PDB file of C-alpha atoms in Angstrom:
ATOM      1  CA  MET A 253     -10.842 -36.648 -60.753  1.00  0.00           C
ATOM      2  CA  THR A 254     -12.576 -37.220 -57.974  1.00  0.00           C
ATOM      3  CA  PRO A 255     -14.645 -33.855 -56.595  1.00  0.00           C
ATOM      4  CA  ILE A 256     -12.059 -33.080 -53.567  1.00  0.00           C
ATOM      5  CA  PHE A 257      -9.348 -33.377 -55.506  1.00  0.00           C
ATOM      6  CA  LEU A 258     -10.619 -30.888 -58.352  1.00  0.00           C
ATOM      7  CA  SER A 259     -10.959 -28.625 -55.893  1.00  0.00           C
ATOM      8  CA  GLY A 260      -8.250 -28.538 -54.705  1.00  0.00           C
ATOM      9  CA  PHE A 261      -6.261 -28.546 -58.172  1.00  0.00           C
ATOM     10  CA  LEU A 262      -8.083 -25.514 -58.785  1.00  0.00           C
ATOM     11  CA  ALA A 263      -7.251 -23.584 -55.479  1.00  0.00           C
ATOM     12  CA  LEU A 264      -3.657 -24.282 -55.646  1.00  0.00           C
ATOM     13  CA  MET A 265      -3.460 -23.532 -59.593  1.00  0.00           C
ATOM     14  CA  LEU A 266      -5.868 -19.963 -58.855  1.00  0.00           C
ATOM     15  CA  SER A 267      -3.123 -19.781 -55.557  1.00  0.00           C
ATOM     16  CA  ALA A 268      -0.777 -19.829 -58.053  1.00  0.00           C
ATOM     17  CA  ALA A 269      -2.216 -17.548 -60.350  1.00  0.00           C
ATOM     18  CA  ARG A 270      -2.327 -14.464 -57.969  1.00  0.00           C
ATOM     19  CA  PRO A 271       0.471 -12.341 -57.423  1.00  0.00           C
ATOM     20  CA  THR A 272       2.101 -12.433 -54.467  1.00  0.00           C
ATOM     21  CA  LEU A 273       1.803  -8.514 -52.740  1.00  0.00           C
ATOM     22  CA  GLN A 274       4.974  -7.154 -51.683  1.00  0.00           C
ATOM     23  CA  GLN A 275       4.292  -4.597 -49.196  1.00  0.00           C
ATOM     24  CA  PRO A 276       5.863  -1.252 -49.185  1.00  0.00           C
ATOM     25  CA  SER A 277       8.727   0.179 -47.618  1.00  0.00           C
ATOM     26  CA  LEU A 278      10.068   3.442 -46.067  1.00  0.00           C
ATOM     27  CA  LEU A 279      12.792   4.267 -47.929  1.00  0.00           C
ATOM     28  CA  ILE A 280      15.389   6.886 -46.298  1.00  0.00           C
ATOM     29  CA  GLU A 281      18.077   8.414 -48.538  1.00  0.00           C
ATOM     30  CA  ILE A 282      20.942   9.534 -46.551  1.00  0.00           C
ATOM     31  CA  THR A 283      23.151  11.979 -48.184  1.00  0.00           C
ATOM     32  CA  ASN A 284      26.951  12.980 -46.984  1.00  0.00           C
ATOM     33  CA  VAL A 285      28.118  10.642 -45.386  1.00  0.00           C
ATOM     34  CA  GLN A 286      31.787  10.254 -45.318  1.00  0.00           C
ATOM     35  CA  PRO A 287      33.170   7.023 -46.832  1.00  0.00           C
ATOM     36  CA  ASN A 288      34.779   4.262 -45.274  1.00  0.00           C
ATOM     37  CA  ARG A 289      34.426   5.631 -42.343  1.00  0.00           C
ATOM     38  CA  GLY A 290      32.423   3.801 -39.067  1.00  0.00           C
ATOM     39  CA  LYS A 291      28.841   2.519 -40.373  1.00  0.00           C
ATOM     40  CA  ILE A 292      25.323   4.763 -40.359  1.00  0.00           C
ATOM     41  CA  VAL A 293      22.540   3.915 -37.846  1.00  0.00           C
ATOM     42  CA  VAL A 294      19.073   4.535 -39.063  1.00  0.00           C
ATOM     43  CA  GLU A 295      16.475   4.355 -35.910  1.00  0.00           C
ATOM     44  CA  LEU A 296      12.361   5.258 -36.409  1.00  0.00           C
ATOM     45  CA  TYR A 297      10.122   5.905 -33.350  1.00  0.00           C
ATOM     46  CA  LYS A 298       6.728   6.286 -33.017  1.00  0.00           C
ATOM     47  CA  ASP A 299       6.497   7.430 -29.941  1.00  0.00           C
ATOM     48  CA  LYS A 300       7.568  10.880 -28.006  1.00  0.00           C
ATOM     49  CA  ALA A 301       8.959   9.010 -25.276  1.00  0.00           C
ATOM     50  CA  ASP A 302      10.734   6.664 -26.539  1.00  0.00           C
ATOM     51  CA  TRP A 303      12.495   9.357 -28.705  1.00  0.00           C
ATOM     52  CA  LEU A 304      16.389   9.061 -28.847  1.00  0.00           C
ATOM     53  CA  LYS A 305      16.189   6.172 -26.041  1.00  0.00           C
ATOM     54  CA  THR A 306      14.225   2.957 -27.502  1.00  0.00           C
ATOM     55  CA  PRO A 307      13.241   3.669 -31.082  1.00  0.00           C
ATOM     56  CA  PHE A 308      10.863   1.228 -32.738  1.00  0.00           C
ATOM     57  CA  ARG A 309      13.357  -0.591 -35.667  1.00  0.00           C
ATOM     58  CA  LYS A 310      16.874   0.186 -36.002  1.00  0.00           C
ATOM     59  CA  LEU A 311      19.270  -0.454 -38.728  1.00  0.00           C
ATOM     60  CA  THR A 312      22.812  -0.096 -39.153  1.00  0.00           C
ATOM     61  CA  LEU A 313      24.177   0.213 -42.987  1.00  0.00           C
ATOM     62  CA  PRO A 314      27.851   0.137 -44.079  1.00  0.00           C
ATOM     63  CA  ALA A 315      29.512   3.458 -44.873  1.00  0.00           C
ATOM     64  CA  ASP A 316      30.490   2.248 -47.895  1.00  0.00           C
ATOM     65  CA  LYS A 317      29.506   5.215 -50.028  1.00  0.00           C
ATOM     66  CA  SER A 318      29.021   8.635 -49.756  1.00  0.00           C
ATOM     67  CA  THR A 319      25.044   7.843 -50.407  1.00  0.00           C
ATOM     68  CA  LYS A 320      23.219   5.391 -48.685  1.00  0.00           C
ATOM     69  CA  THR A 321      19.921   4.174 -48.732  1.00  0.00           C
ATOM     70  CA  ALA A 322      17.686   2.784 -45.535  1.00  0.00           C
ATOM     71  CA  SER A 323      14.835   0.691 -45.983  1.00  0.00           C
ATOM     72  CA  PHE A 324      12.039  -0.461 -43.520  1.00  0.00           C
ATOM     73  CA  THR A 325       8.568  -2.413 -43.383  1.00  0.00           C
ATOM     74  CA  VAL A 326       6.607  -0.407 -41.121  1.00  0.00           C
ATOM     75  CA  PRO A 327       3.366   0.272 -40.826  1.00  0.00           C
ATOM     76  CA  PRO A 328       1.649   2.857 -42.904  1.00  0.00           C
ATOM     77  CA  GLY A 329       1.861   6.402 -39.821  1.00  0.00           C
ATOM     78  CA  GLN A 330       4.022   8.764 -38.154  1.00  0.00           C
ATOM     79  CA  TYR A 331       7.829   8.021 -37.650  1.00  0.00           C
ATOM     80  CA  ALA A 332      10.736  10.491 -35.921  1.00  0.00           C
ATOM     81  CA  VAL A 333      13.894   9.936 -37.587  1.00  0.00           C
ATOM     82  CA  SER A 334      17.144   9.916 -35.900  1.00  0.00           C
ATOM     83  CA  ILE A 335      20.809   9.269 -37.944  1.00  0.00           C
ATOM     84  CA  TYR A 336      24.257   9.246 -36.994  1.00  0.00           C
ATOM     85  CA  GLN A 337      27.568   8.057 -38.841  1.00  0.00           C
ATOM     86  CA  ASP A 338      29.112   6.394 -35.957  1.00  0.00           C
ATOM     87  CA  LYS A 339      32.394   6.642 -37.017  1.00  0.00           C
ATOM     88  CA  ASN A 340      34.638   4.887 -34.630  1.00  0.00           C
ATOM     89  CA  GLU A 341      31.951   1.714 -34.710  1.00  0.00           C
ATOM     90  CA  ASN A 342      31.599   1.829 -30.581  1.00  0.00           C
ATOM     91  CA  GLY A 343      27.898   1.413 -30.775  1.00  0.00           C
ATOM     92  CA  THR A 344      27.024   5.009 -29.393  1.00  0.00           C
ATOM     93  CA  LEU A 345      26.688   8.781 -31.182  1.00  0.00           C
ATOM     94  CA  ASP A 346      29.614  10.522 -29.434  1.00  0.00           C
ATOM     95  CA  GLN A 347      29.421  13.747 -27.783  1.00  0.00           C
ATOM     96  CA  ASN A 348      31.587  16.478 -26.039  1.00  0.00           C
ATOM     97  CA  PHE A 349      31.147  17.703 -22.749  1.00  0.00           C
ATOM     98  CA  LEU A 350      28.399  20.178 -24.004  1.00  0.00           C
ATOM     99  CA  ASN A 351      26.441  16.998 -24.836  1.00  0.00           C
ATOM    100  CA  ILE A 352      26.761  18.564 -28.560  1.00  0.00           C
ATOM    101  CA  PRO A 353      27.173  15.371 -31.371  1.00  0.00           C
ATOM    102  CA  LYS A 354      30.735  15.077 -32.356  1.00  0.00           C
ATOM    103  CA  GLU A 355      30.312  12.620 -35.480  1.00  0.00           C
ATOM    104  CA  PRO A 356      27.542  13.665 -38.873  1.00  0.00           C
ATOM    105  CA  ILE A 357      23.896  13.334 -37.180  1.00  0.00           C
ATOM    106  CA  GLY A 358      20.410  13.846 -39.408  1.00  0.00           C
ATOM    107  CA  PHE A 359      17.170  14.115 -38.399  1.00  0.00           C
ATOM    108  CA  GLY A 360      13.677  13.912 -40.231  1.00  0.00           C
ATOM    109  CA  ASN A 361      12.559  16.447 -42.507  1.00  0.00           C
ATOM    110  CA  ASN A 362      16.424  17.234 -42.523  1.00  0.00           C
ATOM    111  CA  TYR A 363      15.717  19.490 -39.033  1.00  0.00           C
ATOM    112  CA  ARG A 364      18.775  20.716 -37.464  1.00  0.00           C
ATOM    113  CA  PRO A 365      18.242  21.485 -33.755  1.00  0.00           C
ATOM    114  CA  PHE A 366      19.602  24.612 -31.794  1.00  0.00           C
ATOM    115  CA  GLY A 367      19.794  21.796 -28.904  1.00  0.00           C
ATOM    116  CA  LYS A 368      18.309  18.658 -27.787  1.00  0.00           C
ATOM    117  CA  PRO A 369      16.195  17.984 -31.126  1.00  0.00           C
ATOM    118  CA  LYS A 370      12.383  17.763 -31.233  1.00  0.00           C
ATOM    119  CA  PHE A 371      10.693  14.678 -31.348  1.00  0.00           C
ATOM    120  CA  GLU A 372       8.254  16.653 -33.374  1.00  0.00           C
ATOM    121  CA  SER A 373      10.443  18.745 -35.416  1.00  0.00           C
ATOM    122  CA  SER A 374      11.995  14.962 -36.493  1.00  0.00           C
ATOM    123  CA  VAL A 375       8.487  13.098 -37.222  1.00  0.00           C
ATOM    124  CA  ILE A 376       7.899  12.072 -41.242  1.00  0.00           C
ATOM    125  CA  ARG A 377       4.482  10.841 -42.733  1.00  0.00           C
ATOM    126  CA  TYR A 378       4.992   7.539 -44.730  1.00  0.00           C
ATOM    127  CA  ASN A 379       2.229   5.801 -46.677  1.00  0.00           C
ATOM    128  CA  PRO A 380       2.575   3.065 -49.518  1.00  0.00           C
ATOM    129  CA  GLY A 381       2.616   5.853 -51.688  1.00  0.00           C
ATOM    130  CA  SER A 382       5.305   8.355 -50.029  1.00  0.00           C
ATOM    131  CA  LYS A 383       8.538   8.690 -51.992  1.00  0.00           C
ATOM    132  CA  PRO A 384      12.226   7.781 -50.042  1.00  0.00           C
ATOM    133  CA  GLU A 385      12.642  10.815 -47.645  1.00  0.00           C
ATOM    134  CA  ALA A 386      16.195  12.226 -48.421  1.00  0.00           C
ATOM    135  CA  ILE A 387      18.076  13.356 -45.179  1.00  0.00           C
ATOM    136  CA  ASN A 388      21.322  14.677 -45.179  1.00  0.00           C
ATOM    137  CA  LEU A 389      23.625  14.312 -42.973  1.00  0.00           C
ATOM    138  CA  PHE A 390      25.803  17.239 -41.141  1.00  0.00           C
ATOM    139  CA  GLU A 391      28.132  17.815 -38.680  1.00  0.00           C
ATOM    140  CA  ALA A 392      26.898  20.012 -35.332  1.00  0.00           C
ATOM    141  CA  LEU A 393      30.830  20.959 -34.395  1.00  0.00           C
TER     142      LEU A 393
END
């Protein structure tokens, strides 16, 4: 074998023998979902300035079971979490005239706000060894 062929062959074999490392995911287990009623919208926020306006990551899941798991591939860090069940699938969190949500909601740390939710209270910390975050949906009304 020629030296060039041999070195290429060895490189190929070594790369094939190396296990591929899959980046761990931030997992959020959502409980108290009302099955078969719309969709679940899960949003992650990195910055306070974007809170409840422009999510860093957003995921929509079917509301087909009472417990759902959202998975995000994100770097380690701190993220504020906002979740709502869009029961009528209109793409927005319905609220009454006092801005109180009319659909089930949930926040990081199972924070239950009185008034407008605070970014700091909804922040979770994620690193590759983190356990899944459990967030329970609740009705504000």
